[in-house]
XYZ file of C-alpha atoms in Angstrom:
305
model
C 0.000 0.000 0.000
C 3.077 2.486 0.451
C 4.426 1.787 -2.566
C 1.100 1.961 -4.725
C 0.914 5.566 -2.688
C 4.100 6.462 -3.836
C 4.179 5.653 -7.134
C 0.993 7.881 -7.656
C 2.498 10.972 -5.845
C 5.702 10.652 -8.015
C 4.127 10.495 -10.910
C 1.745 13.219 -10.057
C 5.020 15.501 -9.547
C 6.262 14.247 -12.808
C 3.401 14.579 -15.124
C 2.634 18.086 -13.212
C 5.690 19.794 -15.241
C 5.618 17.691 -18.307
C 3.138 20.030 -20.220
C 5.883 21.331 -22.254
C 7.079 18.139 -22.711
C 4.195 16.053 -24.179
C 1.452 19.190 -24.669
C 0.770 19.612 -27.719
C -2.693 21.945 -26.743
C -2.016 23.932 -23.738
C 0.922 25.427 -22.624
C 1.313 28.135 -19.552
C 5.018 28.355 -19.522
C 5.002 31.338 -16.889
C 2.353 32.222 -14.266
C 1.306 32.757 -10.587
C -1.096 31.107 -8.603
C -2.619 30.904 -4.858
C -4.777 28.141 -3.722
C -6.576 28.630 -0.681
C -8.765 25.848 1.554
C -11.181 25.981 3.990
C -11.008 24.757 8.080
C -9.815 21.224 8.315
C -8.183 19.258 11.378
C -6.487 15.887 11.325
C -7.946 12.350 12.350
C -6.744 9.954 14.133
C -4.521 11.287 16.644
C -2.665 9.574 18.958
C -4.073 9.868 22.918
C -3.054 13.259 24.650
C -1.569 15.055 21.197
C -1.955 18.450 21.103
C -2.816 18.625 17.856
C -6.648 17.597 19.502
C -9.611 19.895 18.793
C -6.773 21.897 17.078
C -8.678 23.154 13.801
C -5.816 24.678 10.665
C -6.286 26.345 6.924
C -3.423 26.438 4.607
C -2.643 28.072 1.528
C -0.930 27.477 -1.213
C 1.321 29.917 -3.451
C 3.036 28.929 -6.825
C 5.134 30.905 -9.730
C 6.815 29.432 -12.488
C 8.694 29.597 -15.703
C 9.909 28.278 -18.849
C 13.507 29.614 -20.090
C 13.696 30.146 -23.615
C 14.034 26.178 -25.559
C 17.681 25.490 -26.788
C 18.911 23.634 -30.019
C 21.277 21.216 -30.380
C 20.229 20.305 -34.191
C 17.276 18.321 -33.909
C 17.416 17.913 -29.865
C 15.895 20.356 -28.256
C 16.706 21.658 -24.443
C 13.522 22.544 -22.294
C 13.792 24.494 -18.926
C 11.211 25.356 -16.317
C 12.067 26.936 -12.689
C 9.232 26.363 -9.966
C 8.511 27.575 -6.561
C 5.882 27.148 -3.706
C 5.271 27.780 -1.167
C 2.453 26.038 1.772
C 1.055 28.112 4.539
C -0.359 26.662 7.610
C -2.446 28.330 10.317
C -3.963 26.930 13.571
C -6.535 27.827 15.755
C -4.072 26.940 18.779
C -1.203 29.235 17.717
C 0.862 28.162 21.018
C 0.978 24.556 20.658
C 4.920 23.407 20.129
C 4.179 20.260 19.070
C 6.651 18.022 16.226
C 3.576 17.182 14.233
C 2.309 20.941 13.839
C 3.081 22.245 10.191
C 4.251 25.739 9.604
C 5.660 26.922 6.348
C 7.142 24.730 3.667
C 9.110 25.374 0.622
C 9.859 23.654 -2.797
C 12.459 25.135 -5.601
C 12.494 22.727 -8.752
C 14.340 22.281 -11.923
C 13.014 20.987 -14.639
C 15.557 19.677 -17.666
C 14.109 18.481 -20.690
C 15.897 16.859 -23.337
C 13.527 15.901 -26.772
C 15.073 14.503 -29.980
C 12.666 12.946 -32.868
C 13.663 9.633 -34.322
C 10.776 9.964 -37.059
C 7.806 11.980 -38.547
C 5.677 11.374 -35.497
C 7.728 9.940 -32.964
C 10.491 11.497 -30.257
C 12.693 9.947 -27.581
C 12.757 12.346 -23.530
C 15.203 12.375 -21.288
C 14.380 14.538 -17.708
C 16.117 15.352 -15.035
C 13.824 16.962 -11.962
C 16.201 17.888 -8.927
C 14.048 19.229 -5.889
C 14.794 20.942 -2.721
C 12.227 20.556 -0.097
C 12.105 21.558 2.989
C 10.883 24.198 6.236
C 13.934 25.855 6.573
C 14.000 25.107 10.449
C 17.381 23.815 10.222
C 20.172 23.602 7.914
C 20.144 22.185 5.060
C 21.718 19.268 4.395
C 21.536 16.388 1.388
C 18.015 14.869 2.665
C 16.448 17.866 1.240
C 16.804 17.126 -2.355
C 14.926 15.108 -3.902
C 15.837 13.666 -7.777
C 13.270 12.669 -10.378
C 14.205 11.570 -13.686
C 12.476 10.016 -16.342
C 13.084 8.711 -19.866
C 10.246 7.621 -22.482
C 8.630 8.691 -25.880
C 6.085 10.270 -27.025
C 3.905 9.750 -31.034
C 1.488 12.029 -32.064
C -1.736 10.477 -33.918
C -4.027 11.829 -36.713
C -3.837 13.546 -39.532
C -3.878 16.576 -37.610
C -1.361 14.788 -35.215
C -4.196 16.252 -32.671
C -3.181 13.364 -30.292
C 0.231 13.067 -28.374
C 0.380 9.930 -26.345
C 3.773 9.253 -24.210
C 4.877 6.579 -22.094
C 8.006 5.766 -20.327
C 9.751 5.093 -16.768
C 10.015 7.086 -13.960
C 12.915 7.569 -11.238
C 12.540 8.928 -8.108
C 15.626 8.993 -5.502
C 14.685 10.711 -1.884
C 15.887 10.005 1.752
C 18.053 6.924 0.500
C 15.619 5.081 -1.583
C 15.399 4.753 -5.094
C 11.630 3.930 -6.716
C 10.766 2.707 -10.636
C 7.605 3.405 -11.851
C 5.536 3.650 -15.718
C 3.822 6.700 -16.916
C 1.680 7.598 -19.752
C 0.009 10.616 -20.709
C -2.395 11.317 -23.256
C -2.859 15.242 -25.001
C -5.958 15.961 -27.241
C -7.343 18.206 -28.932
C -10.718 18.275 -31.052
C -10.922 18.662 -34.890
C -12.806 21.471 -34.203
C -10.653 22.991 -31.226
C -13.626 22.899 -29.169
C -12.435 20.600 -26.842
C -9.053 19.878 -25.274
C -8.159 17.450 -22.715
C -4.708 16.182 -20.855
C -3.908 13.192 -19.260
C -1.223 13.001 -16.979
C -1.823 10.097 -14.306
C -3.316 11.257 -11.585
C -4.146 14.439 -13.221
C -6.974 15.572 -15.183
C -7.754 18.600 -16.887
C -10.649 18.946 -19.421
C -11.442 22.450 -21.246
C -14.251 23.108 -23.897
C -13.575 26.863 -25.176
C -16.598 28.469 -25.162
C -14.921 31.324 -27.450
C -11.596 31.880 -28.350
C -10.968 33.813 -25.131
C -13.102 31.624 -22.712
C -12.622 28.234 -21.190
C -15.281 26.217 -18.597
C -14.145 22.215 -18.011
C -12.837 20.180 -15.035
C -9.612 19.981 -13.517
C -8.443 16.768 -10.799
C -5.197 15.851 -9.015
C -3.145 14.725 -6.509
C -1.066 17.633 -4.720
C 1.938 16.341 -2.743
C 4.985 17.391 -0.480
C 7.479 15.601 0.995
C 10.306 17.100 3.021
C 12.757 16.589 5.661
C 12.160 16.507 9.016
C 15.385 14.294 10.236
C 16.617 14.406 14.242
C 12.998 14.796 15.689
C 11.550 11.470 17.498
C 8.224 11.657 18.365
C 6.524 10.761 22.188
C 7.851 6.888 22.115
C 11.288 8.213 21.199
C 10.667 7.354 17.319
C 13.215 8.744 15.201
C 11.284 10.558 12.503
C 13.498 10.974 9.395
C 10.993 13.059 6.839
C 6.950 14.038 6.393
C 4.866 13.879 3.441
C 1.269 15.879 2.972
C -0.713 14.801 -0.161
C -4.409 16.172 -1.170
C -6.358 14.870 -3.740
C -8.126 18.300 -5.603
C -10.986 17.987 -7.533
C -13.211 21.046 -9.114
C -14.278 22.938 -12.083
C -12.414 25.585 -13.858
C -12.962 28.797 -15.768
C -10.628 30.581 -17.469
C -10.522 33.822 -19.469
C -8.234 35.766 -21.627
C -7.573 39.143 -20.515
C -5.221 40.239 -22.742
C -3.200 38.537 -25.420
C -1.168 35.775 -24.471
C -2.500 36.128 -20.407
C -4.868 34.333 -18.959
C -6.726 34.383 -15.661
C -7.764 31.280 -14.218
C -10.094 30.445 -11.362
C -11.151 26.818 -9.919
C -12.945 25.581 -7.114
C -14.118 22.110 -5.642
C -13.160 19.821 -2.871
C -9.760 18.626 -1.134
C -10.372 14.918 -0.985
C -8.559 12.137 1.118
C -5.496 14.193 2.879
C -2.844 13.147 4.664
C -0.453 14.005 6.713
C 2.112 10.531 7.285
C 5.839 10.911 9.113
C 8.500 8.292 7.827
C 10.853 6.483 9.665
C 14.669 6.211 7.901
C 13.664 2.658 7.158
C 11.044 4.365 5.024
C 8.475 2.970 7.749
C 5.126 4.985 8.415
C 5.426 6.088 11.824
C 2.376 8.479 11.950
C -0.439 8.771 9.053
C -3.146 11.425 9.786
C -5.920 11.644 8.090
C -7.337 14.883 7.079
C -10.814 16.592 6.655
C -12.182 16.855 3.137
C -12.496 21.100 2.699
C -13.741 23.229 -0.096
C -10.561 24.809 -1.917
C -10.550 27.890 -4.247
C -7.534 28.582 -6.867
C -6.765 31.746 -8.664
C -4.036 31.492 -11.142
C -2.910 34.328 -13.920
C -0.561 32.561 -16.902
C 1.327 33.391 -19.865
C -0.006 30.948 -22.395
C 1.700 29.771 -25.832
C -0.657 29.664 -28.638
């Protein structure tokens, strides 16, 4: 059951900056976005925590962007930078407890390598380095985190209005190396009415009402893992890192407001969070469970036509 869990956050991480790599349809390569969610508290507590009865919100604040492709030939060199940032507020402001979250940050790299063999076909190579962490302490080498992944990608139709890539993924974090598959699927309607991406576990579905307006769905599993190495918990535990995970699920609108921007807004429910400390034998330790809560996203992006 880890594992499976794993696997789905890694590849929700992966897939999440792929769109320049696979998308063929939509393509925000710069943009800024806050997500904010409503009162929640965790379950299953251990006896005496003080993290009872203690009620938090969180929000969550993005900005990315694409560096300008490189050529090599044929290959061509992608580049995104990515930061966020995760907010956490209690009702009980005083308790010092390990398991209380504060702040946490994430600064990724995203290296894209893309070469065609033929007419409709091209091999990937990526490279995803990640620092995570709260910034309590130092940091130190159990704050990156390394994805990589190499697969293809073919494009179907006359139109080549289909992009379907597969391939295997690589994650190495806190001393332990995972293997995993991947496919996504990009398409895009004869008609451009419709557009939809694929990228397990996320979804995102857009029928453009005009060429400046946008109503569909949007789904996915948000994750973070970071370090929280030296803390034990109240049976002297060692506790080596944390992980929070959210699965969002809504409907979107988006609207052109001038040229290449867009503004985005989405709404819907935070589904099955979690909130699980890891021993260093990769053990769960803790795994709280967390109240579903209504979340809201506004997002303003520079979009590619």
């Amino acid at each position: 059951m880890k594992r499976s869990l794993h696997q789905s956050l890694l590849i929700s991480l992966l897939v999440f900056y792929s769109k320049g790599i696979f998308a063929q349809t939509i393509k925000d390569v710069a943009g800024v976005s806050v997500t904010a969610h409503g009162e929640s508290q965790f379950n299953d507590l251990p006896e005496g925590s003080g993290l009872n009865g203690n009620k938090f919100k969180y929000n969550t604040y993005d900005a990315w962007l694409s560096l300008p492709p490189m050529h090599f030939g044929k290959t061509q060199l992608f580049t995104n930078i990515h930061y966020r940032r995760m907010d956490f507020s209690f009702d009980q402001k005083n308790t010092g407890h390990l398991y209380q979250l504060d702040k946490i940050h994430e600064v990724k790299a995203v290296m894209i390598v893309r070469h065609p063999i033929a007419k409709k076909w091209s091999v990937l190579g990526i490279l995803i380095p990640t620092v995570a962490a709260d910034f309590k302490s130092g940091l130190s080498s159990d704050d990156l985190i390394v994805d990589g992944i190499y697969g293809v990608s073919k494009r179907f139709g006359k139109k080549s209005n289909l992009e379907v890539g597969f391939g295997l993924h690589v994650m190495y974090s806190f001393r332990e190396f995972l293997f995993t598959p991947g496919i996504s699927v990009d398409y895009k309607s004869n008609n451009g009415k419709w557009v939809g991406q694929f990228y397990w576990p996320r979804l995102n579905v857009v029928y453009n009402l005009t060429p400046n307006t946008q109503v569909g769905i949007a789904g996915a599993i948000d994750w973070t893992r970071y370090n929280l190495k030296n803390y034990t918990d109240f049976e002297g535990r060692e506790i080596d890192y944390a992980q929070f995970s959210t699965i969002h699920a809504g409907l979107q609108f988006n609207q052109r407001i001038y040229k290449n921007f867009w503004f985005q807004l989405q709404g819907g429910i935070g589904l099955a969070g979690s909130y699980k400390l890891f021993s260093p034998g990769h053990d769960t330790i803790r795994n709280f469970g967390i109240d579903n809560t209504a979340y809201g996203k506004a997002m303003i992006t520079y979009r590619l036509k």
